Amino acid sequence: MVEDDPSIADAIVSGLGRNGFEPTLVTTGVDAIAAAAGADLVVLDLGLPDLDGTEVCRRIRETSAVPIIVASARSDEVDRVVLLESGADDYVVKPFGLRELVARIRAVARRTSGGADAEPAVVRVGPLTVDDRRRSVTVDGTEVPLTAREFDLLAYLARDPGGVARRSDILHDVWDPNWFGSAKTLDVHVASLRRKLGHPEWIEAVRGVGFRLVEEPNSGATPDDGPADPTDPT
Ligand code: CA
């Protein structure tokens, strides 16, 4: 991860860590060129304090085939042709969400042979563990039996704890792009998921928007927290 703005870098680095990656942060182009040799994939900010991002891209490409995803500040500054000629594999436009970056990383890793082994791994959020590969969920080490759809929904929310997932995005990504069923289906699955996890407060309804997995769930009983009503139709 090459990013000189700590307010962006900190959130992304910790988010990538939660998604099973092992990110290393560098903050200059010179350090990026040096570190690229040992990386499985590079996420490269274009606006760096020392070197132009496309120049960094070119210099990495002189010695390495490591996949590079460029992060640029504004879409109108992105000259896609120049980027691709510089050796970038893909790009994201700031501000980007963690889910989007993770999706791009996995897509780039999939299509670049010999690139990062970035298949979904294990996400840990407090006492909750979501293992994408084994499709298993544990709370405090105890396996929680979920249906396939409940698992997909939880895994989706767990990719960005604290971040709100919009209802329409959940239905699109977890169900089907052409989902025309009742929106109530989502609420039914959330209610069931809350019940099975035994901690209804872990999945918060954000009124009028969607749902999020709380960032720091804990195992303690919190019966007075309020948002635990599984029938909340938000
Ligand atoms: Ca920057």
Short mmCIF file of C-alpha atoms and ligand atoms in Angstrom, two decimals:
data_model
loop_
_atom_site.label_atom_id
_atom_site.label_comp_id
_atom_site.label_asym_id
_atom_site.label_seq_id
_atom_site.Cartn_x
_atom_site.Cartn_y
_atom_site.Cartn_z
CA MET A 1 0.00 0.00 0.00
CA VAL A 2 1.60 3.23 -1.19
CA GLU A 3 -0.20 6.20 0.35
CA ASP A 4 1.16 9.38 1.92
CA ASP A 5 -2.11 10.48 3.54
CA PRO A 6 -2.32 8.78 6.95
CA SER A 7 -6.08 9.37 7.25
CA ILE A 8 -6.61 7.18 4.19
CA ALA A 9 -3.76 4.76 4.76
CA ASP A 10 -4.66 3.80 8.33
CA ALA A 11 -8.24 2.85 7.50
CA ILE A 12 -7.32 0.91 4.37
CA VAL A 13 -4.37 -0.91 5.92
CA SER A 14 -6.40 -2.06 8.92
CA GLY A 15 -9.34 -2.96 6.66
CA LEU A 16 -7.14 -5.04 4.37
CA GLY A 17 -5.70 -6.76 7.43
CA ARG A 18 -9.20 -7.73 8.56
CA ASN A 19 -9.83 -9.19 5.11
CA GLY A 20 -6.95 -11.61 5.38
CA PHE A 21 -4.29 -9.57 3.58
CA GLU A 22 -0.95 -8.62 5.07
CA PRO A 23 -0.48 -5.03 3.92
CA THR A 24 2.77 -3.12 4.28
CA LEU A 25 2.52 0.67 4.12
CA VAL A 26 5.06 2.90 2.43
CA THR A 27 4.57 6.63 1.93
CA THR A 28 6.90 7.65 -0.90
CA GLY A 29 7.54 6.64 -4.49
CA VAL A 30 11.16 5.76 -3.78
CA ASP A 31 10.13 3.42 -0.97
CA ALA A 32 7.43 1.94 -3.20
CA ILE A 33 9.94 1.04 -5.91
CA ALA A 34 12.19 -0.57 -3.30
CA ALA A 35 9.36 -2.48 -1.60
CA ALA A 36 7.60 -3.68 -4.78
CA ALA A 37 10.08 -6.52 -5.24
CA GLY A 38 8.80 -8.26 -2.12
CA ALA A 39 5.10 -7.55 -2.67
CA ASP A 40 2.36 -9.78 -4.08
CA LEU A 41 0.37 -6.76 -5.24
CA VAL A 42 0.80 -2.98 -5.09
CA VAL A 43 -1.95 -0.41 -4.41
CA LEU A 44 -0.37 2.81 -5.60
CA ASP A 45 -1.52 6.35 -4.81
CA LEU A 46 -0.81 8.63 -7.79
CA GLY A 47 -0.22 11.78 -5.77
CA LEU A 48 2.98 11.11 -3.85
CA PRO A 49 5.34 13.65 -2.28
CA ASP A 50 8.47 12.68 -4.19
CA LEU A 51 7.74 11.05 -7.56
CA ASP A 52 4.82 11.11 -9.96
CA GLY A 53 2.72 7.98 -9.57
CA THR A 54 2.90 6.98 -13.23
CA GLU A 55 6.69 7.26 -13.02
CA VAL A 56 6.66 4.99 -9.96
CA CYS A 57 4.51 2.56 -11.92
CA ARG A 58 6.95 2.57 -14.84
CA ARG A 59 9.98 2.09 -12.61
CA ILE A 60 8.37 -0.86 -10.80
CA ARG A 61 7.52 -2.40 -14.18
CA GLU A 62 11.16 -2.26 -15.28
CA THR A 63 12.03 -4.96 -12.80
CA SER A 64 8.79 -6.63 -11.69
CA ALA A 65 5.53 -8.10 -12.96
CA VAL A 66 3.80 -7.50 -9.63
CA PRO A 67 0.12 -6.52 -10.15
CA ILE A 68 -0.44 -2.79 -9.62
CA ILE A 69 -3.74 -1.09 -8.77
CA VAL A 70 -3.54 2.70 -9.00
CA ALA A 71 -5.58 4.89 -6.67
CA SER A 72 -6.19 8.34 -8.07
CA ALA A 73 -7.82 11.37 -6.54
CA ARG A 74 -10.37 12.31 -9.19
CA SER A 75 -11.78 10.51 -12.16
CA ASP A 76 -11.00 13.38 -14.54
CA GLU A 77 -7.32 13.12 -13.69
CA VAL A 78 -7.27 9.49 -14.69
CA ASP A 79 -5.94 8.97 -18.16
CA ARG A 80 -6.62 5.31 -18.41
CA VAL A 81 -4.41 4.81 -21.46
CA VAL A 82 -1.42 6.47 -19.80
CA LEU A 83 -1.96 4.38 -16.68
CA LEU A 84 -2.16 1.13 -18.57
CA GLU A 85 0.87 2.07 -20.67
CA SER A 86 2.70 2.74 -17.42
CA GLY A 87 2.01 -0.84 -16.43
CA ALA A 88 -0.96 -0.50 -14.09
CA ASP A 89 -3.40 -3.42 -14.06
CA ASP A 90 -6.43 -1.51 -12.78
CA TYR A 91 -7.36 1.62 -10.90
CA VAL A 92 -9.75 2.88 -8.24
CA VAL A 93 -10.96 6.45 -7.88
CA LYS A 94 -10.85 8.16 -4.49
CA PRO A 95 -12.78 8.17 -2.33
CA PHE A 96 -13.18 4.42 -2.71
CA GLY A 97 -14.70 2.03 -0.23
CA LEU A 98 -12.91 -0.89 1.31
CA ARG A 99 -15.29 -3.35 -0.36
CA GLU A 100 -14.51 -1.89 -3.76
CA LEU A 101 -10.75 -2.08 -3.19
CA VAL A 102 -10.96 -5.67 -1.93
CA ALA A 103 -13.04 -6.62 -4.97
CA ARG A 104 -10.49 -5.02 -7.33
CA ILE A 105 -7.57 -6.70 -5.57
CA ARG A 106 -9.22 -10.10 -5.85
CA ALA A 107 -10.16 -9.54 -9.48
CA VAL A 108 -6.65 -8.41 -10.43
CA ALA A 109 -5.08 -11.24 -8.45
CA ARG A 110 -7.33 -13.74 -10.21
CA ARG A 111 -6.43 -12.64 -13.70
CA THR A 112 -2.69 -12.12 -13.17
CA SER A 113 -1.06 -15.50 -13.15
CA GLY A 114 1.60 -15.89 -10.52
CA GLY A 115 0.23 -12.85 -8.76
CA ALA A 116 -1.13 -12.50 -5.28
CA ASP A 117 -2.85 -15.42 -3.66
CA ALA A 118 -5.57 -13.08 -2.53
CA GLU A 119 -8.45 -15.50 -2.28
CA PRO A 120 -10.76 -14.68 0.59
CA ALA A 121 -9.38 -15.91 3.84
CA VAL A 122 -10.50 -15.51 7.40
CA VAL A 123 -12.06 -12.31 8.73
CA ARG A 124 -11.98 -11.78 12.48
CA VAL A 125 -14.14 -9.13 14.08
CA GLY A 126 -13.97 -9.32 17.86
CA PRO A 127 -15.28 -12.74 18.94
CA LEU A 128 -16.71 -13.36 15.46
CA THR A 129 -14.77 -15.32 12.84
CA VAL A 130 -15.90 -15.63 9.22
CA ASP A 131 -13.93 -18.17 7.19
CA ASP A 132 -14.71 -17.59 3.52
CA ARG A 133 -12.85 -20.62 2.27
CA ARG A 134 -14.44 -23.12 4.64
CA ARG A 135 -17.67 -21.10 4.70
CA SER A 136 -17.84 -21.42 8.45
CA VAL A 137 -18.68 -18.91 11.16
CA THR A 138 -17.70 -19.08 14.81
CA VAL A 139 -18.57 -16.93 17.82
CA ASP A 140 -16.07 -17.27 20.67
CA GLY A 141 -14.77 -20.38 18.94
CA THR A 142 -18.16 -22.10 18.69
CA GLU A 143 -19.41 -22.94 15.21
CA VAL A 144 -22.66 -21.26 14.20
CA PRO A 145 -24.65 -23.21 11.59
CA LEU A 146 -25.91 -20.83 8.90
CA THR A 147 -27.74 -21.27 5.64
CA ALA A 148 -25.78 -20.44 2.49
CA ARG A 149 -27.55 -17.10 2.10
CA GLU A 150 -27.10 -16.15 5.74
CA PHE A 151 -23.40 -16.90 5.39
CA ASP A 152 -23.10 -14.81 2.23
CA LEU A 153 -24.88 -11.92 3.92
CA LEU A 154 -22.65 -12.03 7.01
CA ALA A 155 -19.48 -12.42 4.95
CA TYR A 156 -20.53 -9.41 2.89
CA LEU A 157 -21.04 -7.24 5.97
CA ALA A 158 -17.85 -8.55 7.58
CA ARG A 159 -15.72 -7.28 4.70
CA ASP A 160 -16.07 -3.77 6.09
CA PRO A 161 -17.06 -3.76 9.77
CA GLY A 162 -18.50 -0.40 10.75
CA GLY A 163 -19.24 0.48 7.13
CA VAL A 164 -22.86 0.71 6.10
CA ALA A 165 -23.97 -1.58 3.29
CA ARG A 166 -26.89 -0.17 1.34
CA ARG A 167 -29.95 -2.36 1.01
CA SER A 168 -29.85 -2.15 -2.77
CA ASP A 169 -26.16 -3.15 -2.83
CA ILE A 170 -26.80 -6.12 -0.52
CA LEU A 171 -29.69 -7.33 -2.66
CA HIS A 172 -27.59 -6.86 -5.80
CA ASP A 173 -24.41 -8.49 -4.50
CA VAL A 174 -25.67 -11.16 -2.11
CA TRP A 175 -28.84 -12.09 -3.89
CA ASP A 176 -28.88 -11.46 -7.59
CA PRO A 177 -28.44 -8.43 -9.87
CA ASN A 178 -31.91 -9.15 -11.18
CA TRP A 179 -33.52 -9.68 -7.80
CA PHE A 180 -37.14 -8.61 -7.97
CA GLY A 181 -38.38 -10.43 -4.92
CA SER A 182 -39.72 -8.84 -1.80
CA ALA A 183 -37.31 -6.49 -0.04
CA LYS A 184 -38.67 -8.08 3.11
CA THR A 185 -36.48 -11.08 2.32
CA LEU A 186 -33.42 -9.16 3.46
CA ASP A 187 -35.02 -8.29 6.80
CA VAL A 188 -36.02 -11.89 7.34
CA HIS A 189 -32.44 -13.04 6.77
CA VAL A 190 -31.02 -10.32 9.02
CA ALA A 191 -33.41 -11.32 11.79
CA SER A 192 -32.48 -14.96 11.47
CA LEU A 193 -28.76 -14.15 11.36
CA ARG A 194 -29.05 -12.01 14.51
CA ARG A 195 -30.83 -14.82 16.30
CA LYS A 196 -28.27 -17.43 15.34
CA LEU A 197 -25.27 -15.28 16.23
CA GLY A 198 -26.84 -14.76 19.66
CA HIS A 199 -25.86 -11.09 19.58
CA PRO A 200 -28.60 -9.18 17.77
CA GLU A 201 -26.82 -5.86 18.40
CA TRP A 202 -23.90 -6.87 16.19
CA ILE A 203 -25.90 -6.19 13.04
CA GLU A 204 -27.19 -2.65 13.14
CA ALA A 205 -29.99 -1.33 11.01
CA VAL A 206 -29.23 2.12 9.63
CA ARG A 207 -32.62 3.64 9.05
CA GLY A 208 -33.40 4.30 5.43
CA VAL A 209 -30.00 3.09 4.26
CA GLY A 210 -29.14 -0.48 5.12
CA PHE A 211 -27.16 -2.51 7.60
CA ARG A 212 -23.73 -2.73 9.09
CA LEU A 213 -21.76 -5.10 11.23
CA VAL A 214 -20.60 -3.19 14.29
CA GLU A 215 -16.89 -2.48 14.26
CA GLU A 216 -16.10 -3.81 17.71
CA PRO A 217 -18.60 -6.45 18.70
CA ASN A 218 -18.17 -7.89 22.15
CA SER A 219 -19.48 -10.99 23.79
CA GLY A 220 -20.87 -9.26 26.84
CA ALA A 221 -24.62 -9.16 27.26
CA THR A 222 -25.95 -5.79 26.19
CA PRO A 223 -29.70 -6.20 26.50
CA ASP A 224 -30.28 -2.46 26.89
CA ASP A 225 -28.63 -1.38 23.68
CA GLY A 226 -31.86 -1.01 21.82
CA PRO A 227 -31.23 -1.69 18.13
CA ALA A 228 -31.69 -5.38 18.68
CA ASP A 229 -35.27 -5.57 17.48
CA PRO A 230 -35.09 -8.27 14.81
CA THR A 231 -38.30 -7.04 13.25
CA ASP A 232 -37.00 -3.52 12.65
CA PRO A 233 -38.19 -2.92 9.10
CA THR A 234 -35.74 -0.07 8.37
CA CA B 1 -1.44 11.33 -1.93
#
